[in-house]
Coordinates of C-alpha atoms (C1' of nucleotides) in Angstrom, one line a residue:
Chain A
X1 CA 81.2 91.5 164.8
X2 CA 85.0 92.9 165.5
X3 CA 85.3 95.8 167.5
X4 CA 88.5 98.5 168.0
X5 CA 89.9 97.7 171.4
X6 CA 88.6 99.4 174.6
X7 CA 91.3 102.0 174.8
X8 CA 91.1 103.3 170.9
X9 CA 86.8 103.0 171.4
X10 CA 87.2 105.1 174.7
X11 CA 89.1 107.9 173.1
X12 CA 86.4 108.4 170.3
X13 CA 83.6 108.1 173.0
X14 CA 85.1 110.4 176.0
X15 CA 85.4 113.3 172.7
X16 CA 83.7 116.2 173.8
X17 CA 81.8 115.0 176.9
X18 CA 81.5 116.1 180.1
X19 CA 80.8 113.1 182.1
X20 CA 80.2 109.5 182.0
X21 CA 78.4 107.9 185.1
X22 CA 80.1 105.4 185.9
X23 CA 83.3 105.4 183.4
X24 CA 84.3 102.0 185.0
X25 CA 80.8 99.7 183.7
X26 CA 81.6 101.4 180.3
X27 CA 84.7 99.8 179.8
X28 CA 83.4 96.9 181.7
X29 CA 80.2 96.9 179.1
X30 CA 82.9 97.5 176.2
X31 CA 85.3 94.6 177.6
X32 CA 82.3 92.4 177.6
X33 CA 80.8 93.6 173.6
X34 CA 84.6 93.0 172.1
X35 CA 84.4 88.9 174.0
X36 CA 80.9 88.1 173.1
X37 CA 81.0 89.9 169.4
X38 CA 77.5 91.7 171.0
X39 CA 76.9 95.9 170.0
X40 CA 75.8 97.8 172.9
X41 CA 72.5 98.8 173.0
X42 CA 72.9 102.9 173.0
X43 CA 69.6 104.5 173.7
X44 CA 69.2 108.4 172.7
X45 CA 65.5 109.8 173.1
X46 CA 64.3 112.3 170.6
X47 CA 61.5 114.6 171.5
X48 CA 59.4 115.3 168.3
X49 CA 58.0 118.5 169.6
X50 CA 60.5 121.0 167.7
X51 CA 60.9 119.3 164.4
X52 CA 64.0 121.9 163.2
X53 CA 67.3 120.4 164.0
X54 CA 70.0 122.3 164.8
X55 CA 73.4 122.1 165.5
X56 CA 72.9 122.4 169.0
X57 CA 71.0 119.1 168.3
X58 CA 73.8 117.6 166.7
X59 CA 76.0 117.7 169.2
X60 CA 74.3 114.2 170.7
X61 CA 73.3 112.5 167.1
X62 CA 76.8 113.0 166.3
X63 CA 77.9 111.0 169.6
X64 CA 75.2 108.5 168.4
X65 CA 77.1 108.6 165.3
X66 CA 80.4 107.6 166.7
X67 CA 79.0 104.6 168.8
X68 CA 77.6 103.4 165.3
X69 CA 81.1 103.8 163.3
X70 CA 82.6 102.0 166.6
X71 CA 79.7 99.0 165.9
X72 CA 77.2 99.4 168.6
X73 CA 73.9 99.5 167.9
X74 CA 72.0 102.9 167.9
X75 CA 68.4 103.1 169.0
X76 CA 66.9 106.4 168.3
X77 CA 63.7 106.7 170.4
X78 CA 60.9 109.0 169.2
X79 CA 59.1 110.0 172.1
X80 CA 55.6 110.1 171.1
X81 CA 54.0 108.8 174.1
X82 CA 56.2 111.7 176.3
X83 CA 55.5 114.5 173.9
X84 CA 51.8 113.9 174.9
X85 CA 52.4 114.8 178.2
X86 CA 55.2 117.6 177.6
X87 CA 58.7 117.8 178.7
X88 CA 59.9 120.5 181.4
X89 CA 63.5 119.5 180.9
X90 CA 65.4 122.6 181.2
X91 CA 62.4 124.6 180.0
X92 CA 61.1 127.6 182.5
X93 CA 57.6 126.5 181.2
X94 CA 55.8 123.4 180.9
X95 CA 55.5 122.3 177.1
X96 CA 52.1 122.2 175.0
X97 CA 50.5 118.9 175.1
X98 CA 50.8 117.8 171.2
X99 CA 48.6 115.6 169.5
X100 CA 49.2 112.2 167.7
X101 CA 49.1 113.6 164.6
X102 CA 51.6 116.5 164.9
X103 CA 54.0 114.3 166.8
X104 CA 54.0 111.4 163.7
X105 CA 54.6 114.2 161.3
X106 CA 57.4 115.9 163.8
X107 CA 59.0 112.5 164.0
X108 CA 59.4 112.3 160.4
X109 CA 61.0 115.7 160.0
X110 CA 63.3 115.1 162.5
X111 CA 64.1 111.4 161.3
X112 CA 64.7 112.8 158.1
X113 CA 66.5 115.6 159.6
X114 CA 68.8 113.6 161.6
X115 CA 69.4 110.8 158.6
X116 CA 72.0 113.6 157.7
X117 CA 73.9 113.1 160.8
X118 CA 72.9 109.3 161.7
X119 CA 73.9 106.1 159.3
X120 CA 70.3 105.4 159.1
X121 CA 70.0 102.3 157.8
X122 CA 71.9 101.1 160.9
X123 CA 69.7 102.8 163.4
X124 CA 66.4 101.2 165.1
X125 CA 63.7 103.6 165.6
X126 CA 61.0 102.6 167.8
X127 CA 57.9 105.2 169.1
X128 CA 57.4 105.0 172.9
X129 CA 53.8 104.9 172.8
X130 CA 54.3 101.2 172.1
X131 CA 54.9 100.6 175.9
X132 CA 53.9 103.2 177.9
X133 CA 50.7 103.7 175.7
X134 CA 49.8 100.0 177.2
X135 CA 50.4 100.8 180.7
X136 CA 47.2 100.7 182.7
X137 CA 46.8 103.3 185.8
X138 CA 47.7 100.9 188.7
X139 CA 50.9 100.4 186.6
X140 CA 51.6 103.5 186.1
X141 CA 50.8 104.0 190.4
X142 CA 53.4 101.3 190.7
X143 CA 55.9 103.4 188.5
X144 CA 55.6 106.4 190.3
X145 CA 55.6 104.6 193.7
X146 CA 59.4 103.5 192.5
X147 CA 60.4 107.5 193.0
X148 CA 60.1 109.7 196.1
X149 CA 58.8 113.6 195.7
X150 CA 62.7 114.3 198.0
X151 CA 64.8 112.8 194.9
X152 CA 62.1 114.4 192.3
X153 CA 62.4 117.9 193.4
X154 CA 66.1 117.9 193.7
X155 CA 66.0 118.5 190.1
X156 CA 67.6 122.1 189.5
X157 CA 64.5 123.0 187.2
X158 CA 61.9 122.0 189.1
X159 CA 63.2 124.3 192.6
X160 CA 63.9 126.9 190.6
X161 CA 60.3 126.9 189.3
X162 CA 58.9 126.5 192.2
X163 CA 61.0 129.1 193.7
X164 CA 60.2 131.5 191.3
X165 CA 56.2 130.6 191.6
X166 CA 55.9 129.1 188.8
X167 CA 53.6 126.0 188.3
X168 CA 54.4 122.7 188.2
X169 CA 51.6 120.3 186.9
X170 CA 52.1 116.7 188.8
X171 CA 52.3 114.8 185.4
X172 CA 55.8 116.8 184.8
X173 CA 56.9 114.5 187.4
X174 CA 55.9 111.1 185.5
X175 CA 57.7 112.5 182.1
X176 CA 61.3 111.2 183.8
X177 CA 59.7 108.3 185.3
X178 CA 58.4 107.2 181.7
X179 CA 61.7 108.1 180.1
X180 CA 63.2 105.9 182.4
X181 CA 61.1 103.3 181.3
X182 CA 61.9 103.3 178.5
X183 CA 65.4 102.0 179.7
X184 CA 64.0 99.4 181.4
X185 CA 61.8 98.3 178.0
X186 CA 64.8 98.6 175.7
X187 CA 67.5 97.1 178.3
X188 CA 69.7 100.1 177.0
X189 CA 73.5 99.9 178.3
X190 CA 74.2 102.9 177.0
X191 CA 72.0 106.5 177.4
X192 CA 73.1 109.2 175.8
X193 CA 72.0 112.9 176.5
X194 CA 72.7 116.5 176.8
X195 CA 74.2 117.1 180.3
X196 CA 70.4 119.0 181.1
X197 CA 69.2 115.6 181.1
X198 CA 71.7 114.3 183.6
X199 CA 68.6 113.6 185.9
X200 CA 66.7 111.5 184.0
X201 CA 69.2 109.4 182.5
X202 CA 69.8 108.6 186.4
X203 CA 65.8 107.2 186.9
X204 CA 66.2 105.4 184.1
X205 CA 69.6 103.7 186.0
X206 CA 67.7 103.6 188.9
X207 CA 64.7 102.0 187.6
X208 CA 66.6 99.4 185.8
X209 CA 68.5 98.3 189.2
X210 CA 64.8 98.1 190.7
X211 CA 63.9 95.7 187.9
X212 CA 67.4 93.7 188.4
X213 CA 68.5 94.4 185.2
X214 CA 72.5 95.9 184.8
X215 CA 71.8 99.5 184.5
X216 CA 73.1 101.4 182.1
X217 CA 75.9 104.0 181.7
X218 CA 74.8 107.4 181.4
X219 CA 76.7 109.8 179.1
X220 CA 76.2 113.4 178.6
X221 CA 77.2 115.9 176.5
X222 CA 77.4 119.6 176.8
X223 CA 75.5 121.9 175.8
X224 CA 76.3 123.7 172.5
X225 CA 76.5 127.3 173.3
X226 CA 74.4 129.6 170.7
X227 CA 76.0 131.8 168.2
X228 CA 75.5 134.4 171.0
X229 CA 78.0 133.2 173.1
X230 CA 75.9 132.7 176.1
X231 CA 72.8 130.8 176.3
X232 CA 72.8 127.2 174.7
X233 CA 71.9 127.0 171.5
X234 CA 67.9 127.0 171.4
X235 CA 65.3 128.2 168.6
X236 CA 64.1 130.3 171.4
X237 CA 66.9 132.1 172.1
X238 CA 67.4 132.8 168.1
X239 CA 71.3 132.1 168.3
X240 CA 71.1 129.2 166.0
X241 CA 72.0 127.7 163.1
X242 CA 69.9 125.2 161.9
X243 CA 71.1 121.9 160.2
X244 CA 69.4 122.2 156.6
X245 CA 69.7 126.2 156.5
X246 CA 70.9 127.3 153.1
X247 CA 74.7 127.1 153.0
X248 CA 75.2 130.7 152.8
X249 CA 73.5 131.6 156.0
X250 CA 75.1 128.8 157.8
X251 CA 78.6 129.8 156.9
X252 CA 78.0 133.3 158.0
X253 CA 75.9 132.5 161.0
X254 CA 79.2 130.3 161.6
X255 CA 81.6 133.4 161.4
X256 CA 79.4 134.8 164.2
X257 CA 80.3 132.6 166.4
X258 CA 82.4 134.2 169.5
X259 CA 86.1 133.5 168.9
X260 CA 86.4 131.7 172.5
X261 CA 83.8 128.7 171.2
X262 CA 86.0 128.3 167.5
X263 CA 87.6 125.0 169.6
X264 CA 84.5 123.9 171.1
X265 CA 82.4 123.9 167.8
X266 CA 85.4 122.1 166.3
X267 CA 85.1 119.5 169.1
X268 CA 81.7 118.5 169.3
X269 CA 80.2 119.4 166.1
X270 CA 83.0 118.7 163.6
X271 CA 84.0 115.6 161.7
X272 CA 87.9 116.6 162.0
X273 CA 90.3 113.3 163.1
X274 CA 90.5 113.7 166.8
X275 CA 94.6 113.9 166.3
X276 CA 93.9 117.4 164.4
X277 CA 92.1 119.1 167.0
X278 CA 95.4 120.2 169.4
X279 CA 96.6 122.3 166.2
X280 CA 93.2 123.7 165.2
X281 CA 92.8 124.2 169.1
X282 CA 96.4 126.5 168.6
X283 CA 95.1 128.3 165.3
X284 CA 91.9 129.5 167.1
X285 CA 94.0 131.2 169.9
X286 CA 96.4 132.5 167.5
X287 CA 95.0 133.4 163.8
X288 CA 90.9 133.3 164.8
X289 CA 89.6 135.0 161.8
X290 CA 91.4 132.2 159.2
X291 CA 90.3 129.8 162.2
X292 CA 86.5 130.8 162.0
X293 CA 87.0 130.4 158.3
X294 CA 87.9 127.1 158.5
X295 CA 85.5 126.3 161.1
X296 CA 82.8 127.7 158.8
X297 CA 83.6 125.6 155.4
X298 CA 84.1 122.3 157.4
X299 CA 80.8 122.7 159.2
X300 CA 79.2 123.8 155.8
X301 CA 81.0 121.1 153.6
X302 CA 79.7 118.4 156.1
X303 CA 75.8 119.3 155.6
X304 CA 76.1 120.1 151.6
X305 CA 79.8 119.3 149.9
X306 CA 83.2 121.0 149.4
X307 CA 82.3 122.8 146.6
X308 CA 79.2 124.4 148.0
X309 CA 80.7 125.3 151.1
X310 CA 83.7 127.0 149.2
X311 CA 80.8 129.3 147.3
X312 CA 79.3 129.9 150.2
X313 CA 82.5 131.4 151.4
X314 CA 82.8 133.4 148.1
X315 CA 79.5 134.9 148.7
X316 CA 80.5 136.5 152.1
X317 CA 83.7 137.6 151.4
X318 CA 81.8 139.1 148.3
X319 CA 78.5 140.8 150.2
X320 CA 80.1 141.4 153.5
X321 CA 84.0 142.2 153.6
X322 CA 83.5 143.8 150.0
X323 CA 80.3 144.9 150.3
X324 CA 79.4 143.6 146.9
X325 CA 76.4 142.5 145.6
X326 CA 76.2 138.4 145.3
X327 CA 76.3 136.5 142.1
X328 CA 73.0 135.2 142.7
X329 CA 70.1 137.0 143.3
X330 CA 66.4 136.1 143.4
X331 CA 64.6 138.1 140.5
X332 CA 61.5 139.8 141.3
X333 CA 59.5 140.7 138.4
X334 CA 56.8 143.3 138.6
X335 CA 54.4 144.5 136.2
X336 CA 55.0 147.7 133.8
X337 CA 54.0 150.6 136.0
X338 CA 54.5 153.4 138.8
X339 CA 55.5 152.0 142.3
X340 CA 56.3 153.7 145.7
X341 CA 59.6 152.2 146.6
X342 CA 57.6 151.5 150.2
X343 CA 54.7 149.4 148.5
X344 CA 57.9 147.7 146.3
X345 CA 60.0 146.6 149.2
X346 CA 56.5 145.3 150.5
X347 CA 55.6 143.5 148.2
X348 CA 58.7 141.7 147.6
X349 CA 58.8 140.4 151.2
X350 CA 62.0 142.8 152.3
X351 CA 59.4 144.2 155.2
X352 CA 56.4 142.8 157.1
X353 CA 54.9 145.9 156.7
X354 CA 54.5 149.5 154.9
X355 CA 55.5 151.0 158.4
X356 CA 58.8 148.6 158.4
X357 CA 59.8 149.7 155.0
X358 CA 59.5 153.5 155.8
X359 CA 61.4 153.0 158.3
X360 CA 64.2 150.7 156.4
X361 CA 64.3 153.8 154.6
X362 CA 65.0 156.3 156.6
X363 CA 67.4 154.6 158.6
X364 CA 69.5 154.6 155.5
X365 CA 68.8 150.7 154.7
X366 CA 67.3 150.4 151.2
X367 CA 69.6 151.5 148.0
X368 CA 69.4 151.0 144.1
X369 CA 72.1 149.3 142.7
X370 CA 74.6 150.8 145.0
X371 CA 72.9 154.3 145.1
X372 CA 71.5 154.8 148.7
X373 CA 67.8 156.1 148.7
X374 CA 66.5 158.2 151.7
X375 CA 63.7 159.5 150.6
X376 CA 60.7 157.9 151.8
X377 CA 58.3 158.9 148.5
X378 CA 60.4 157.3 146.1
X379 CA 58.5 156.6 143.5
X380 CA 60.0 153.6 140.6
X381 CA 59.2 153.1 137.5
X382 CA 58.8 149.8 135.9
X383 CA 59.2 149.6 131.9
X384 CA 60.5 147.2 129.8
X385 CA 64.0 148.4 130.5
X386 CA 63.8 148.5 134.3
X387 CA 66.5 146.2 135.8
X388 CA 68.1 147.0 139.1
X389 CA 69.4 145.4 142.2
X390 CA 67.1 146.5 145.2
X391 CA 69.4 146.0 148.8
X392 CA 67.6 146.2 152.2
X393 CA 69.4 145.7 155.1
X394 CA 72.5 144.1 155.0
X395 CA 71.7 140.4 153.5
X396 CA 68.3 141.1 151.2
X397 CA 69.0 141.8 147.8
X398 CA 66.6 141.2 144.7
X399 CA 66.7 142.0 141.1
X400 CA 63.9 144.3 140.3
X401 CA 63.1 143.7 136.4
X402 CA 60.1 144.2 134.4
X403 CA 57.9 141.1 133.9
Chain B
rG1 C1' 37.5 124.4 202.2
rG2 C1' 39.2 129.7 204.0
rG3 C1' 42.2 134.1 203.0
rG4 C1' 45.5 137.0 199.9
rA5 C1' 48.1 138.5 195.3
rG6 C1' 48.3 138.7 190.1
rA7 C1' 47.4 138.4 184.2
rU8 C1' 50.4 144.8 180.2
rA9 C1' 53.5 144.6 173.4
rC10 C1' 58.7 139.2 171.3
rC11 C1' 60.4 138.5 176.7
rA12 C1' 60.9 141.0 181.5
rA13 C1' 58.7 145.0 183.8
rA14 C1' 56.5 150.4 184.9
rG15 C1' 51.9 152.6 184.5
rU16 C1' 46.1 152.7 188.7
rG17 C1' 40.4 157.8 184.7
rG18 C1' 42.5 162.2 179.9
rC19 C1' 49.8 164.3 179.1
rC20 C1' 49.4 156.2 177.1
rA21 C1' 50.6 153.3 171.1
rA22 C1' 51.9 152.9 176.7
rC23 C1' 58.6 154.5 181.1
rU24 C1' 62.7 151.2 181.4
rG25 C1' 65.8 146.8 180.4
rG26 C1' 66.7 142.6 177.2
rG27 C1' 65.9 140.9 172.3
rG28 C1' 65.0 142.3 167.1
rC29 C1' 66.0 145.6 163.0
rA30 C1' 69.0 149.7 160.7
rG31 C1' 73.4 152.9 160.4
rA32 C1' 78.7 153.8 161.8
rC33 C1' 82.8 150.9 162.9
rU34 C1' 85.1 145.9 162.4
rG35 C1' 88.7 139.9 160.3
rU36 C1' 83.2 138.8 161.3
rA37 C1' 76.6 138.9 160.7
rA38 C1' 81.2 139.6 167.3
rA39 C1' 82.1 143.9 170.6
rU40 C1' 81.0 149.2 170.9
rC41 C1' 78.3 153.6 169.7
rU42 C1' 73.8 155.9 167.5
rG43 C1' 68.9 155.4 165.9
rU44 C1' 64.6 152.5 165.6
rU45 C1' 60.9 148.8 167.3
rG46 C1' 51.6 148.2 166.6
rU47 C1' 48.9 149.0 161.6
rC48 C1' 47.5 152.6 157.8
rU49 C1' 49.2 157.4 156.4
rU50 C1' 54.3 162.2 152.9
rU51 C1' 52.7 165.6 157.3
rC52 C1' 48.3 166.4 160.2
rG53 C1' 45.9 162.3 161.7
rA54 C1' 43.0 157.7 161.9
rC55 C1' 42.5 152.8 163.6
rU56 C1' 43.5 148.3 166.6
rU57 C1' 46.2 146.7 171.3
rC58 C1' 47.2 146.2 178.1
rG59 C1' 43.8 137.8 180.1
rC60 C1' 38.3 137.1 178.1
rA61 C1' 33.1 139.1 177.9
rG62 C1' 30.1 142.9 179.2
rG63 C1' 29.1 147.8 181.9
rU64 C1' 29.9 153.0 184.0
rU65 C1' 32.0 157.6 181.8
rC66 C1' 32.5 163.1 177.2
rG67 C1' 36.9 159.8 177.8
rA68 C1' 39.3 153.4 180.6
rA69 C1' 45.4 149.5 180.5
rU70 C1' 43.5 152.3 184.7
rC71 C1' 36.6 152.2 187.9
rC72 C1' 32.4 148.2 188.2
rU73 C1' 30.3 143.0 187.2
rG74 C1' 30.9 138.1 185.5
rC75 C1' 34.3 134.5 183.4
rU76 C1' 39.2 132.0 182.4
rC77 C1' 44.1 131.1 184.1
rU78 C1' 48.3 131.5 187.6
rC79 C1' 50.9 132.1 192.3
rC80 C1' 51.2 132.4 197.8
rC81 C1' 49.5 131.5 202.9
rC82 C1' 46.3 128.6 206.2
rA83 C1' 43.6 123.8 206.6

RNA sequence: GGGGAGAUACCAAAGUGGCCAACUGGGGCAGACUGUAAAUCUGUUGUCUUUCGACUUCGCAGGUUCGAAUCCUGCUCUCCCCA
C-alpha cells in the first residue's frame, strides 16, 4: 500500500474540521502508515437509533470517506450494544431504550443509507454487542472504576441537565465509558466525530492509555447548521434535508439555506476539489443567489446524477420563480360523481383533515388549474371529461381526472 | 428513610369550579412580498360540521358536583432539600 505524503494527506484531512487532538500523533501516526505500508485504523461510531440520514450526517461519513480515498482503513461501528442503553449525547433527554430487533433493522437502513456516501466494500462494519455484550458485571465495575464522577460531569450536557432538574439515569454515564471501549477493542488510531462528541472520543484516549495501548487521535467535525440557520441540523428541529429525499425537495430545501452557510455547506458536504473552494467561497459573498444555485445542483447531482439535479432545478425555477405548474404531476383519479372540494383535497392526502382543508381554503390556498377557489362549499364534478390540476399550498399539486 | 414541588396541546408556558378547545411565545401551515421554500408583515393552528352547534383533549384510574384542566381518593412518573 502507497500512500500521498503527509503534507498532501493533511490538507484533505484538516478540510472542514474544527480540531484535531493532538495534530502532532496524526502526522506522527501518518509518518509511521506511509514507512510500514499499514492503513490507519479510523473508527467512526454509528448510532442506529434514527435510521434517516441526513446531511447533517454526512458531514462525518464524508470525512470517513476521505480517509478511505487517502487508503486508511474505515471501520464503521454500529452501536447496537450502546443503543440498548441510549445515548444522551447532546440530547436534553435521555434516549428510549431500543430493542435488538429495531436496532438490526436501523443498522441496515443506515448501512444502506450511508453506502451512498462510504466506498462500501472498503469499510469493516462490526456491531458492538460483540464485546460489551460479553462483559460480565465486575467488568463492567472495573470499567467504570477507570472514570471519576469530577471528569464525568464536566460534560457540558450533563450540568446543564442537572442544572435545569432534569434527570440523569446512572447508566448515561457508562454509554461514554463503553464507547470508549470500543477504542480500546478495535485499537482505533483514528476517532472521528461530530465536535458534540468531543468528550467521549477523549475516554476512549483515556481508556486506551490505561490499557498501554497508543491512544488515538481524536478528530471532530462541526456541526452542520440546519436549513434554519441556527440550530444544527437534527430531524427534531425539522431544518433538514435528508440524504435519499426526492431530488426536487432537496434542491429547494438547499436554496433555503441562509446565504452566510452557502461556503460552509460547500466545505463540508460537497465533493468540490479543495483548490475550488476560495472562488466559490468569493461567489457566495458576491452573486449568492447563482451561488445557492450551484450549491443546490452539486449537492443534488452527488446523491442522484447531473441530469437529475439539472431537472430538479427546472422544476423550481418552473413552480416557484414562475409560479408554474410542474411537468410532472401525480394523477389522482376519482370515480364519476359529486365531490365537496373539502372531502377531495381529503381524500387525496393534501390535508390531514376536513378541518385542515377548510381552512387551506379559506386562507386562499387551494385553486383549479390556476383559478383560485375561496369558497369553502365547492362542490366538483367528476365525468368522463373532468381533468384539472388541483394546487394546495405552495408545493402540492395533483391532476384530478376521472377514473 | 423524612420533607417539599410538579406532570397542560408539536415544544415551552399561563390557567386553580362555569366567560376554557384552553392566554402567550416558539414551531408548523396559508397569504402578501422576495433571487429563494430566507427575512418581514398578516392570518391560522383538536375532530366533525356551511352557520348554529356537537364531540374528544389538560400524567393514569376512579369519585364529588347541574357543571372539573381546576375539588377529593388511589396510582404512575419527575425534580428539589435533609439524612
Amino acid at each position: 500500500m502507497s500512500f500521498l505524503p503527509v503534507e498532501q494527506q493533511l490538507e484533505v484531512i484538516k478540510r472542514g474540521v474544527t480540531e484535531i487532538i493532538p495534530e502532532n500523533e496524526l502526522i506522527h501516526k501518518l509518518k509511521r502508515s506511509i514507512k510500514t505500508g499499514k492503513p490507519l485504523r479510523v473508527k467512526l461510531g454509528c448510532d442506529p437509533t434514527r435510521p434517516d440520514l441526513h446531511l447533517g450526517h454526512s458531514v462525518i461519513l464524508r470525512k470517513l470517506r476521505q480517509f478511505q480515498d487517502l487508503g486508511h482503513h474505515a471501520i464503521l461501528i454500529i452501536g447496537d450494544f450502546t443503543a440498548t442503553i441510549g445515548d444522551p449525547t447532546g440530547q436534553k433527554k435521555m434516549r428510549p431504550s431500543l430493542t435488538m430487533d429495531e436496532i438490526m433493522e436501523n443498522a441496515k437502513t443506515y448501512f444502506d443509507q450511508a453506502s451512498r456516501i462510504l466506498d462500501a466494500e472498503k469499510t469493516e462494519i462490526v456491531y458492538n454487542s460483540e464485546w460489551l455484550g460479553k462483559m460480565n458485571f465486575s467488568d463492567v465495575i472495573r470499567l467504570a472504576s477507570k472514570y471519576t464522577l469530577a471528569r464525568m460531569i464536566e460534560r457540558d450536557d450533563f450540568t446543564n441537565r442537572y442544572e435545569n432538574n432534569e434527570p440523569i439515569a446512572l447508566h448515561e454515564f457508562l454509554y461514554p465509558l463503553a464507547q470508549g471501549q470500543d477504542s480500546v477493542h478495535l485499537k482505533s488510531d483514528i476517532e472521528l466525530g461530530g465536535q458534540d462528541q468531543k468528550f467521549n472520543l477523549l475516554v476512549g484516549r483515556d481508556l486506551q492509555k490505561i490499557d498501554e495501548q497508543e491512544p488515538q487521535v481524536c478528530l471532530m467535525m462541526p456541526l452542520l447548521v440546519g436549513t434554519d440557520g441556527s440550530a444544527k441540523m437534527s430531524k427534531s428541529y425539522d431544518n433538514y434535508i435528508g440524504i435519499d429525499e426526492p431530488s426536487n425537495d432537496m434542491y429547494g430545501k438547499l436554496l433555503k439555506v441562509p446565504d452566510e452557510l452557502i461556503y460552509t455547506y460547500f466545505e463540508l458536504i460537497s465533493d468540490v476539489p479543495i483548490d475550488e473552494l476560495p472562488a466559490i467561497k468569493e461567489k457566495a459573498e458576491k452573486d449568492p443567489r447563482n451561488a445557492k444555485h450551484d450549491l443546490a445542483l452539486t449537492i443534488t447531482r452527488m446523491y442522484y446524477d447531473a441530469k437529475t439535479a439539472q431537472d430538479a432545478r427546472e422544476h423550481f425555477e418552473k413552480t416557484i420563480i414562475k409560479k408554474d405548474v410542474p411537468d410532472d404531476i401525480p394523477e389522482f383519479p376519482q370515480q364519476t360523481g359529486s365531490y365537496r372540494l373539502i372531502e377531495l383535497i381529503r381524500s387525496v392526502g393534501f390535508a390531514p383533515s376536513n378541518g385542515e382543508a377548510r381552512r387551506l381554503i379559506q386562507q386562499g390556498g387551494v385553486s383549479a388549474d390556476g383559478n383560485q377557489i375561496k369558497d369553502v362549499n365547492t362542490e366538483i364534478h367528476i365525468d368522463t371529461e373532468t381533468d384539472f390540476v388541483l394546487k394546495v399550498g405552495k408545493r402540492k399539486f395533483g391532476r384530478i381526472i376521472c377514473e
